[in-house]
Coordinates of C-alpha atoms and ligand atoms in Angstrom, one line a residue:
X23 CA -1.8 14.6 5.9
X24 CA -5.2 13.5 4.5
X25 CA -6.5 13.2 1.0
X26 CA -4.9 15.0 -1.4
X27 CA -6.7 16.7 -3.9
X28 CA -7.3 15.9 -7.5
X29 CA -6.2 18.5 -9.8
X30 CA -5.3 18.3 -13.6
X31 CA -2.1 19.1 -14.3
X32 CA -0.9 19.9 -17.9
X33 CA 2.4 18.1 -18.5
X34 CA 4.9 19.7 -20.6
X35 CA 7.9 19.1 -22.3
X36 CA 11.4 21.4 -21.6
X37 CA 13.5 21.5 -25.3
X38 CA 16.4 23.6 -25.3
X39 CA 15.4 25.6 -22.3
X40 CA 11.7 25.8 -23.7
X41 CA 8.6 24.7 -22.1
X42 CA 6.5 23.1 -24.8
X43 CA 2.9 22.3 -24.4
X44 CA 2.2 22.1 -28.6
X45 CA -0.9 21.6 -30.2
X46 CA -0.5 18.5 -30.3
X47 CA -2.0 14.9 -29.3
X48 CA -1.9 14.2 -25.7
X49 CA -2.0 11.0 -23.5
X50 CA -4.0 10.6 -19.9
X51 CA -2.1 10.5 -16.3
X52 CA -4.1 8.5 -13.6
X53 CA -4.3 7.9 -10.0
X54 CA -3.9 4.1 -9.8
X55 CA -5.4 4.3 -6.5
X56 CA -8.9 5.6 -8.4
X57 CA -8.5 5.6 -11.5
X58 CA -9.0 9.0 -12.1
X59 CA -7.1 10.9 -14.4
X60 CA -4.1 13.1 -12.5
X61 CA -3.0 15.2 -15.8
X62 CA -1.8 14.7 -19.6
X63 CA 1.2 14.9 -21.6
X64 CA 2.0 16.1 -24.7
X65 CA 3.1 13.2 -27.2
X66 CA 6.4 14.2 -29.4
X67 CA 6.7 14.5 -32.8
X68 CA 9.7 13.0 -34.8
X69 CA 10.5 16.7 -34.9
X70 CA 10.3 17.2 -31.2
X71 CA 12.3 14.6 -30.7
X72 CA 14.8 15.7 -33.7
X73 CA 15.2 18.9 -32.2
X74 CA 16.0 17.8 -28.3
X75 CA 18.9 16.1 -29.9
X76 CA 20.0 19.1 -31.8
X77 CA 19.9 20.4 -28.7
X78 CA 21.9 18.7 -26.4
X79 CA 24.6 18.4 -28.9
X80 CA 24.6 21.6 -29.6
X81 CA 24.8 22.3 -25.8
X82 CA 27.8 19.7 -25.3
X83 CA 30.5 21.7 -26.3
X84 CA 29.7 24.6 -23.7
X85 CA 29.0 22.2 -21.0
X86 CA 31.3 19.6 -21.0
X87 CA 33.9 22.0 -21.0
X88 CA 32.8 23.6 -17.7
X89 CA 35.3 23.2 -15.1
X90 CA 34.0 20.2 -13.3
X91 CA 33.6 22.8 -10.0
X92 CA 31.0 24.7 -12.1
X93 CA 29.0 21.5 -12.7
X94 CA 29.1 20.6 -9.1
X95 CA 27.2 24.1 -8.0
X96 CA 24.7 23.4 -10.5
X97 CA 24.4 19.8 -9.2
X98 CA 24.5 20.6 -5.7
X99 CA 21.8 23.8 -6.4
X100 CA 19.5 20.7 -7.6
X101 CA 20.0 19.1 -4.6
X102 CA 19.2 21.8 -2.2
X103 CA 16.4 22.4 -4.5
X104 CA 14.9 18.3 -4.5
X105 CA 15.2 19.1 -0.9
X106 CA 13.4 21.9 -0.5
X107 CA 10.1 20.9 -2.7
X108 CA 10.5 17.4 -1.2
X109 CA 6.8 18.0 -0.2
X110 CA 5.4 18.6 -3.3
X111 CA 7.3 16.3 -5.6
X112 CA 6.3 13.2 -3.1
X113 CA 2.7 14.1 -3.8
X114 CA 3.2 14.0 -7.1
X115 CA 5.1 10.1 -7.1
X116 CA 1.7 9.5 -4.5
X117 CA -0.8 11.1 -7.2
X118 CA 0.4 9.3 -10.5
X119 CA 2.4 6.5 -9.2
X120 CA 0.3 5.4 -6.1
X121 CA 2.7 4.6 -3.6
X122 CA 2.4 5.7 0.1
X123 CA 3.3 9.2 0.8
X124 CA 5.6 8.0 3.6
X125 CA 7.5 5.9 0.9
X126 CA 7.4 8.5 -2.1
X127 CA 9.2 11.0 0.2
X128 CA 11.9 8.4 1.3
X129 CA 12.0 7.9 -2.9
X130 CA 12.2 12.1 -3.4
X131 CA 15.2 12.2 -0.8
X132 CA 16.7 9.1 -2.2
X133 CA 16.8 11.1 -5.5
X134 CA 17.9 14.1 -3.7
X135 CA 21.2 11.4 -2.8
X136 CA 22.0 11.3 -6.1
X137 CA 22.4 15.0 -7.1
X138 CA 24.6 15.4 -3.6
X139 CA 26.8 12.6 -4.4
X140 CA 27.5 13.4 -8.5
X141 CA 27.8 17.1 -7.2
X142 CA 30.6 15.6 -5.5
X143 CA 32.3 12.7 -7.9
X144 CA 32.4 15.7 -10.3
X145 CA 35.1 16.9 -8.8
X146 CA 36.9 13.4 -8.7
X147 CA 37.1 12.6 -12.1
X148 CA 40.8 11.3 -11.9
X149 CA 43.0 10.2 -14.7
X150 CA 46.6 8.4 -13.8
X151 CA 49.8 9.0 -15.3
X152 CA 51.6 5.6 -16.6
X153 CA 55.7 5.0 -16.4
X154 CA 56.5 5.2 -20.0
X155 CA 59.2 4.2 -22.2
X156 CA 61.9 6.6 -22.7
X157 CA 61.4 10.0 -24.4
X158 CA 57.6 9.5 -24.3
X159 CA 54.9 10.4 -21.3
X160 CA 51.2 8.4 -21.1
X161 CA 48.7 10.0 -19.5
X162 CA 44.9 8.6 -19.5
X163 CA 42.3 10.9 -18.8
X164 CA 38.3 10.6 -18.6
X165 CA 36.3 12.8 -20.9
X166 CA 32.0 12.2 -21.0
X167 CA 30.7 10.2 -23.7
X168 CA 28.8 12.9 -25.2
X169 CA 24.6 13.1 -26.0
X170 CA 23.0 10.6 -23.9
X171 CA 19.2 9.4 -24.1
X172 CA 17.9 8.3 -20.2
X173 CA 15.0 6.1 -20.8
X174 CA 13.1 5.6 -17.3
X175 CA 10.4 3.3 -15.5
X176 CA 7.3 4.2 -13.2
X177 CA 8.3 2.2 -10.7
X178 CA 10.2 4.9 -8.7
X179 CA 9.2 7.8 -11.5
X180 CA 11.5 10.7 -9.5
X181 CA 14.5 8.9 -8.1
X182 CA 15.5 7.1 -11.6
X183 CA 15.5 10.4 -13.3
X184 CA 17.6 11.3 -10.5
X185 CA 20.3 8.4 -10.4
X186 CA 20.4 8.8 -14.2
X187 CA 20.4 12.3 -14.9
X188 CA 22.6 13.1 -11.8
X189 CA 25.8 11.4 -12.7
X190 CA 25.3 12.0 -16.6
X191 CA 25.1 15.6 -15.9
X192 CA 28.1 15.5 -13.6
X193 CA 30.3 14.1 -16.0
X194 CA 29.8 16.7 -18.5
X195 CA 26.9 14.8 -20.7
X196 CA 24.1 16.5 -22.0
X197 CA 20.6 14.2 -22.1
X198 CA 17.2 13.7 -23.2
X199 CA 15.2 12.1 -20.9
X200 CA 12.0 9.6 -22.2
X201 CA 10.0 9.2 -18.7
X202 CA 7.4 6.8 -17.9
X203 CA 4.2 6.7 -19.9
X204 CA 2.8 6.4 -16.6
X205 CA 4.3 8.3 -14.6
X206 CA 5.9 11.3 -16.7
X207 CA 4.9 14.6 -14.1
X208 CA 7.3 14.1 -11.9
X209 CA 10.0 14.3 -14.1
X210 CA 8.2 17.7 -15.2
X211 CA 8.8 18.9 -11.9
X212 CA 12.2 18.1 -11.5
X213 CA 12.6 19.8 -15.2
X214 CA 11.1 22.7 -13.0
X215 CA 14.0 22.5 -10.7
X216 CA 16.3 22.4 -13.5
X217 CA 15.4 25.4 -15.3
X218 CA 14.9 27.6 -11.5
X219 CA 18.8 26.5 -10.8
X220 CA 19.6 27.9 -14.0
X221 CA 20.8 24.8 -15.5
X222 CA 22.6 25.9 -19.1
X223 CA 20.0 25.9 -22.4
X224 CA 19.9 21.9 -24.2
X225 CA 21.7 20.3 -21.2
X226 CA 19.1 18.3 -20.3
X227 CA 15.8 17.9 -22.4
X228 CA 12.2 16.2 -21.8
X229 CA 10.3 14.4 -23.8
X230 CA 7.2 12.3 -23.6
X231 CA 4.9 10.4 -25.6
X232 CA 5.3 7.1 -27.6
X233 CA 7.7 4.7 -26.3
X234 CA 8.9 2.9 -29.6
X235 CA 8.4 6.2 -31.7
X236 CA 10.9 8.1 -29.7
X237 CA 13.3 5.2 -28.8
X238 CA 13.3 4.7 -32.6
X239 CA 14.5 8.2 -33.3
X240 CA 17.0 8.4 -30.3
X241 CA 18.3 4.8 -31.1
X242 CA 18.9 6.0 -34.8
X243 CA 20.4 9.2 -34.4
X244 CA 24.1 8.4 -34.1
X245 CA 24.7 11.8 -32.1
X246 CA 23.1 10.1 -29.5
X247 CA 26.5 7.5 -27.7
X248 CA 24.8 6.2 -24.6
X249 CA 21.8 5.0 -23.7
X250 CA 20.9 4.8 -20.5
X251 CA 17.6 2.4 -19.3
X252 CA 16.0 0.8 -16.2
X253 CA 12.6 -1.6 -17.2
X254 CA 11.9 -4.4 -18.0
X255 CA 14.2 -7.2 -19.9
X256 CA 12.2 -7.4 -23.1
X257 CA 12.9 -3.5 -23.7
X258 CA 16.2 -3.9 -22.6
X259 CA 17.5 -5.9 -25.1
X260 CA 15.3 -4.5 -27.7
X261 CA 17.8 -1.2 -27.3
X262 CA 20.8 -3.0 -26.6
X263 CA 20.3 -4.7 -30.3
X264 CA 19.3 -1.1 -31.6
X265 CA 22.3 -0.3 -30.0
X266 CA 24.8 -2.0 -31.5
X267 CA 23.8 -0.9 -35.2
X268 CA 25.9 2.2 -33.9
X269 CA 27.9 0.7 -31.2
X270 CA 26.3 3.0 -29.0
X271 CA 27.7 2.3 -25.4
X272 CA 24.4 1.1 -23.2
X273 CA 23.7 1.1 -19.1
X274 CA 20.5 -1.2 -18.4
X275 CA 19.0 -2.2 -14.8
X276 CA 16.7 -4.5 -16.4
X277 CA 14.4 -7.4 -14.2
X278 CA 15.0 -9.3 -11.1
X279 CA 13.4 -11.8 -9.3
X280 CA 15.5 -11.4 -5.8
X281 CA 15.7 -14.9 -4.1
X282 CA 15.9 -14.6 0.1
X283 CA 17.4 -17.1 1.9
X284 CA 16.3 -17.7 5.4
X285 CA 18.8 -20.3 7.0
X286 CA 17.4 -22.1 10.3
X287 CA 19.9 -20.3 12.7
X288 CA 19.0 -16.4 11.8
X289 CA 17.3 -14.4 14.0
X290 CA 13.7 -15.2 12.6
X291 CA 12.0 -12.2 13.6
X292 CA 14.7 -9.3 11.8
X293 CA 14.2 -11.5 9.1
X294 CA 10.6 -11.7 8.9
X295 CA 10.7 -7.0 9.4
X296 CA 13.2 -7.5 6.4
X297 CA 11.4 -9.0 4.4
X298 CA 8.5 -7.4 4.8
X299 CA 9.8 -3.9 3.9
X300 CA 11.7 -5.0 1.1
X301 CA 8.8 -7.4 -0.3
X302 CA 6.1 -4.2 0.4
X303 CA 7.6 -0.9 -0.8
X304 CA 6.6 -0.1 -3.5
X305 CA 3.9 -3.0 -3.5
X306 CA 6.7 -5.2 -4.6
X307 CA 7.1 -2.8 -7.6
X308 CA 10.9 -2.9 -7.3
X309 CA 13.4 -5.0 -9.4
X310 CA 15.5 -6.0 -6.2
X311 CA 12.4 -7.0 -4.1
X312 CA 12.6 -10.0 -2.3
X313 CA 10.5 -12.4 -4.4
X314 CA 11.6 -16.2 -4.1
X315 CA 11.6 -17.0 -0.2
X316 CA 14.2 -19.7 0.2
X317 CA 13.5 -21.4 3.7
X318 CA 15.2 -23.9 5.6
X319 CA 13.1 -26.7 6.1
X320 CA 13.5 -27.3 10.6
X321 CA 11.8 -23.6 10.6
X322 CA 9.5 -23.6 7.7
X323 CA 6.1 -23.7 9.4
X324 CA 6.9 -21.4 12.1
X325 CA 8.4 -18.7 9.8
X326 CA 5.6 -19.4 7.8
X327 CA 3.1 -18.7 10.0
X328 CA 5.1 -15.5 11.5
X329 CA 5.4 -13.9 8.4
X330 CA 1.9 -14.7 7.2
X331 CA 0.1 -13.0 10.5
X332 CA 2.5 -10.0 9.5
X333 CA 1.1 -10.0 5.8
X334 CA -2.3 -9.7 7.6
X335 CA -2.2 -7.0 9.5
X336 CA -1.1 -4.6 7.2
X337 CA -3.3 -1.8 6.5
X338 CA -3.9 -1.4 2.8
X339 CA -5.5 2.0 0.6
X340 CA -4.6 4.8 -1.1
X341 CA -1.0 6.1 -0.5
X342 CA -2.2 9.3 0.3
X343 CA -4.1 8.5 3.4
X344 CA -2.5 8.7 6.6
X345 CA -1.3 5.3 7.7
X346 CA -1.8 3.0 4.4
X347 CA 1.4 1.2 4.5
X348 CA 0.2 -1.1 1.2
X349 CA -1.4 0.8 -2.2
X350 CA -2.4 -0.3 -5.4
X351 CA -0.2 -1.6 -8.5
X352 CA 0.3 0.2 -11.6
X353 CA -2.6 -0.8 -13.4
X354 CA -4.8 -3.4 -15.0
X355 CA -2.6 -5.4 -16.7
X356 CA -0.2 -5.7 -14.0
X357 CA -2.6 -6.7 -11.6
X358 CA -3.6 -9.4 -14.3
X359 CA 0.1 -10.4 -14.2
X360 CA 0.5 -11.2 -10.5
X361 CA -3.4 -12.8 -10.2
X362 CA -2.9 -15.1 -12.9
X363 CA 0.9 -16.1 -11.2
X364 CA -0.6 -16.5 -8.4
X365 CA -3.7 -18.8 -9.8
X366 CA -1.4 -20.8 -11.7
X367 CA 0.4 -21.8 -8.8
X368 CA -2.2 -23.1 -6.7
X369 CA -3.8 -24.8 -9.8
X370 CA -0.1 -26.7 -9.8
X371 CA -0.4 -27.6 -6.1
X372 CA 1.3 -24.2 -4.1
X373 CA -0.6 -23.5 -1.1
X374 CA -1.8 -19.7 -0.8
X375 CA -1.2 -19.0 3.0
X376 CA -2.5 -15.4 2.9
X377 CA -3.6 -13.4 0.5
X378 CA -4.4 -14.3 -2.8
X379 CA -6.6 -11.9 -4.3
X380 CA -8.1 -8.6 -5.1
X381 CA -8.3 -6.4 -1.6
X382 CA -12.2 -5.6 -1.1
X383 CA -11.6 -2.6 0.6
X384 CA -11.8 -0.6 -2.5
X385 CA -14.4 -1.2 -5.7
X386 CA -11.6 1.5 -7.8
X387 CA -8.0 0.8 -8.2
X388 CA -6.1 -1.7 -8.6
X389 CA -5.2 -3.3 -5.1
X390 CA -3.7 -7.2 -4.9
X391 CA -4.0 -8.5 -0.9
X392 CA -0.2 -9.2 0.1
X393 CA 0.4 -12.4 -0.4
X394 CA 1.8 -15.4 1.1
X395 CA 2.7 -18.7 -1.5
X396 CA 4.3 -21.6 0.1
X397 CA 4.9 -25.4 -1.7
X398 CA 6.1 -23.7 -4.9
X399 CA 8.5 -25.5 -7.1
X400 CA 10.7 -24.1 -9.8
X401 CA 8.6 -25.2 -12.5
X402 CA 5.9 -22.8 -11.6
X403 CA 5.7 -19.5 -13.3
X404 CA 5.5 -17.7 -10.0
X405 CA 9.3 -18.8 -9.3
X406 CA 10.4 -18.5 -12.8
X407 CA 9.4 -15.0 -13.4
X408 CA 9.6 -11.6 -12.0
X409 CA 6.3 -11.1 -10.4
X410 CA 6.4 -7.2 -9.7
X411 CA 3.6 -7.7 -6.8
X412 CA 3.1 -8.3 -3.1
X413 CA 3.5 -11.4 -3.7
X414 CA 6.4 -14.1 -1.6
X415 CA 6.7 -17.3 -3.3
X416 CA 8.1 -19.9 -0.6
X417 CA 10.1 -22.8 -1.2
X418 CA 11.7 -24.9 1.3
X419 CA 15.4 -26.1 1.0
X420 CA 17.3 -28.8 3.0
X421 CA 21.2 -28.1 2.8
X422 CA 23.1 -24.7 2.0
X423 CA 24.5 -26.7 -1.3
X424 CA 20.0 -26.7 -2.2
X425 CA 19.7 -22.8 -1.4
X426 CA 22.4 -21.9 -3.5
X427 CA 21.3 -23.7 -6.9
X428 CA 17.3 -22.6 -5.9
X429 CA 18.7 -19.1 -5.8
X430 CA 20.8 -19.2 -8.7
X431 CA 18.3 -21.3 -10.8
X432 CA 17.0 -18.1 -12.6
X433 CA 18.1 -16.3 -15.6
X434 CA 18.5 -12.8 -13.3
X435 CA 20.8 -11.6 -11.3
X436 CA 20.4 -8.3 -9.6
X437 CA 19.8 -8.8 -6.0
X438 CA 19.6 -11.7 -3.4
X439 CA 19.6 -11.7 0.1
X440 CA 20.3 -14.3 3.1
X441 CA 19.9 -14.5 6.7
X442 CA 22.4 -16.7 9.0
X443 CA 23.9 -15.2 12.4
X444 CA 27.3 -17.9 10.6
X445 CA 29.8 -15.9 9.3
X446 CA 31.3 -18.8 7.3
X447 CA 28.0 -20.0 6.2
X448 CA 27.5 -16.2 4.8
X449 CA 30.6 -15.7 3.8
X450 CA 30.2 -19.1 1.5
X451 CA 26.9 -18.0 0.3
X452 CA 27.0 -14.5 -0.7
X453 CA 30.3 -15.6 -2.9
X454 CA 28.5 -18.7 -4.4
X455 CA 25.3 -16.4 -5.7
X456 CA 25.2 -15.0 -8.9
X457 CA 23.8 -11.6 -8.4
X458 CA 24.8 -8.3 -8.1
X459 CA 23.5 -7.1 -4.6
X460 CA 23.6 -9.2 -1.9
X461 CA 22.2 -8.3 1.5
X462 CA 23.6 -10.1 4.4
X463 CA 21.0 -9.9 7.1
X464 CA 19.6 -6.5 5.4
X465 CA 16.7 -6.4 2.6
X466 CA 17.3 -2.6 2.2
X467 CA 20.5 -2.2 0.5
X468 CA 19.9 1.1 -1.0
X469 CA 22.3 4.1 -1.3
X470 CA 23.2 6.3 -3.9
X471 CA 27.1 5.6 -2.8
X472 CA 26.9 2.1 -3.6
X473 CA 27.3 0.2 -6.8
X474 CA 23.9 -0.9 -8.3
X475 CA 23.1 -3.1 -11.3
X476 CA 22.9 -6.7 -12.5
X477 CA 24.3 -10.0 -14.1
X478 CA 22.4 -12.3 -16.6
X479 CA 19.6 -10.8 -17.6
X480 CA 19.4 -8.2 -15.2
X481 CA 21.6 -5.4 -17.1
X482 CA 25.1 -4.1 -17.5
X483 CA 26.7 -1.3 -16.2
X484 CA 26.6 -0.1 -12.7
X485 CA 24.2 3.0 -11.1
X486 CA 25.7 4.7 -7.7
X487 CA 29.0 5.4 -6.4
X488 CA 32.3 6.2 -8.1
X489 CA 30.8 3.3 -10.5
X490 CA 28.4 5.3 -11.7
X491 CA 30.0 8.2 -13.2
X492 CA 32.3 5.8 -15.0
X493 CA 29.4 4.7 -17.3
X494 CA 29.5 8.1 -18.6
X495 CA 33.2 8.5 -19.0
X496 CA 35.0 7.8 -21.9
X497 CA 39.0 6.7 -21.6
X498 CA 41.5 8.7 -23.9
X499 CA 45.1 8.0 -23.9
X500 CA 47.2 11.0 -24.9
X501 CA 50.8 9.8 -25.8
X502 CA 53.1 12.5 -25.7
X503 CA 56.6 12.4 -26.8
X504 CA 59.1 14.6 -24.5
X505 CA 62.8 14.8 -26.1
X506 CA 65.1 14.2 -23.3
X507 CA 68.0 16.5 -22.1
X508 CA 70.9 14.7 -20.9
X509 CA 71.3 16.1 -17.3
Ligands
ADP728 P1 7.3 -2.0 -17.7 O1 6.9 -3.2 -18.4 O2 7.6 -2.2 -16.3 O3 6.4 -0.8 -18.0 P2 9.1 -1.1 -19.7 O4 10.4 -1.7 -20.0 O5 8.0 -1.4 -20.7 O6 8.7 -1.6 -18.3 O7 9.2 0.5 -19.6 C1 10.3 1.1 -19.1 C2 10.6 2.3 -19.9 O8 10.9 1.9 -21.3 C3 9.4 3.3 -20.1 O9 9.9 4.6 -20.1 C4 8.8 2.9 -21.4 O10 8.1 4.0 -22.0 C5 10.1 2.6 -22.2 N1 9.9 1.8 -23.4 C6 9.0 0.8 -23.6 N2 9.1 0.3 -24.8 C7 10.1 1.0 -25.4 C8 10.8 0.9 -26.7 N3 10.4 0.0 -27.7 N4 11.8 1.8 -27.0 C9 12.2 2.7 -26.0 N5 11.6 2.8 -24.8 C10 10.6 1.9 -24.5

């Protein structure tokens, strides 16, 4: 495909079946590959927001007591559907989010994982019976927590709502959903799908506009029991202490800042493809990309120098152009965020390799050169905090004992990753880091049937799997007392 077209789309927002465009205030879309604005969205009211809750409550009831079979077709329906428009909601991640097309469709059908999987664990909601104590039974079964709010990120603006909204909905949740500033079309075309499968009235609700403003209300309205999130840290525990003025149970993928250990035996050249695609999809714009490269120090230069010629020959533009495998980040102040990293390294004595600085190609968007930074030392900023760029920060190590505290020196732990042919060595490794993913000789650990989320500062709860549905189960006990019959 070539360049896609500009056209102004007029976001909406879907309240208890409705579509609502209101007379109301609206904010801009762009393209961050131009600048140029893709659409607008309408910005809720308190009552908006007020009645989207009414709504899914109201809608609870009649949903959650669907057989779980019933949720499934619906859930499977979406799928087909995510499937089916997979063209046209890629454009759309492409258009407001700026990623390559290639990479928003891999996104779309990662999304599309989701609904197939939780259209399936709906039907495997188990509960167990316990051995009791004479004339009583115990039996434990899983009912849904109730009204939950999905806040989402722009990072991957259709496959969160997804691998939120999939298993909430296939537990027997109703939601709201608070996209992306940034990025809040998408969603509105997945709303689409929704409302085409036929998806029950207040099941699942949109609304967009002011981030604090709605949190506030959702946060506040005790109807409201989960709260689901993926961003940054900061706005993670801002909700998880809203949160707990109502004990409202909380899921948050917050930050990483992924360390990847290259040991001196692995095979240096899948390491160096690795790395690559996990530090460039996305333009680093990922929470488990590989950001703090740990190297050992007998093959330092020459891994160096490999992965720096790689860095180089990648072609960089606008997603939607044919064969751009690198496009621009979010916006300005991101941007701002990885240059001045970057600066304040080399100003401390890090040596930039490749990259660097602003890509030339372009006078509009917002496009940062990937980037190679070696000599950095964990004082710097640049290995301190999550950098949410094209940017590898390289540090050389001299024993495995070294890797593992450079790794583990962080206050995140979502993903890490390490490369050694040594199954003892690995074996030793991957149990001493403190993170939630670890890739063993992979940097792509994605799949909607694994477990995904962090330690430390990088969340609780897990997203994927049979793990995933649990976050939106609650446990009830039912004791039953059963007089016996002598037989
Ligand atoms: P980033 O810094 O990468 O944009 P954020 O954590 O700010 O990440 O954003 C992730 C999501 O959280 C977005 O949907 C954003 O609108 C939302 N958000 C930001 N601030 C708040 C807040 N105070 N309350 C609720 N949601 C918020």
């Amino acid at each position: 495909m070539g360049g896609m077209t500009v056209e102004t789309i007029l976001g909406r927002m879907f309240i208890d079946g409705n579509w609502e465009r209101g007379e109301r205030e609206r904010f801009r879309v762009v393209n961050p590959a131009n600048g140029q604005q893709v659409g607008d969205a309408p910005i809720a009211s308190d009552e908006d927001v007020a009645r989207a809750i009414d709504a899914a409550s109201r809608a609870f009831r009649g949903w959650s007591g669907l057989p779980a079979e019933d949720r499934s077709k619906y859930l499977h329906a979406i799928a087909d559907e995510v499937m089916n428009q997979i063209d046209d909601l890629a454009r759309m991640v492409t258009l407001e989010q700026g990623k390559p097309y290639n990479e928003a469709r891999a996104e779309v059908k990662y999304g599309a994982d989701f609904w197939r999987w939780y259209a399936e664990e709906a039907r495997r909601v188990y509960g167990e019976i316990v051995p009791a104590p004479r004339g009583r039974r115990i039996a434990v079964i899983k009912q849904p927590t109730g009204v939950t709010a999905a806040i989402t990120p722009w990072n991957f603006p259709s496959s969160m709502v997804s691998r939120k909204l999939a298993p909430a909905l296939a537990a027997g949740n109703t939601v709201i959903l608070k996209p992306a500033e940034q990025t809040p079309l998408s969603a509105v075309l997945l709303f689409e799908i929704f409302e085409k499968v036929g998806l029950p009235e207040g099941v699942a609700n949109l609304v967009t506009g002011r981030p604090e403003h709605i949190g506030g209300i959702l946060m506040n309205d005790f109807r409201v029991r989960h709260v689901t999130f993926t961003g940054s840290t900061e706005v993670g525990l801002l909700l998880a202490k809203q949160a707990a003025a109502q004990l409202k149970r909380v899921s948050l993928e917050l930050g990483g800042h992924a360390p990847i250990i290259v040991f001196a035996d692995a095979d240096l050249d899948l390491a160096v493809e690795q790395i690559l695609a996990s530090k460039l999809r996305n333009m680093g714009q990922a929470c488990i990309s590989a950001n703090r490269l740990l190297v050992e120090g007998p093959i330092a230069e020459d891994f160096h120098s490999k992965l720096a010629s790689r860095l180089e020959s990648l072609r960089i533009g606008d997603g939607s152009v044919d064969g751009v495998q690198v496009g621009p980040v979010i916006d300005e102040q991101s941007f701002n965020k990885i240059s001045s990293q970057v600066d304040e390294a080399k100003n401390e004595g890090a040596h930039i390799l490749v990259g660097g600085e602003r890509w030339l190609g372009s006078t509009e968007g917002y496009f940062y050169r990937p980037t190679l930074v070696t000599e950095v030392t964990p004082a710097m900023r640049l290995f301190r905090e999550e950098t949410f760029g094209p940017v590898l920060a390289s540090t050389v190590f001299h024993s495995e004992q070294e890797a593992i505290l450079l790794a583990n020196d962080c206050t995140y732990g979502l993903a890490s990753y390490l490369f050694t042919p040594d199954i003892d060595k690995a074996t030793r490794v991957s149990e001493a880091l403190e993170f939630g993913v670890v890739g063993i000789n992979n940097a792509l650990p994605m799949a909607a049937q694994a477990p995904w989320g962090g330690w430390k500062l990088s969340g609780v709860g897990r997203e994927g799997g049979h793990w995933g549905i649990d976050e939106f189960l609650e446990t009830k006990y039912l004791s039953i007392g059963v007089t016996e019959q002598t037989r």
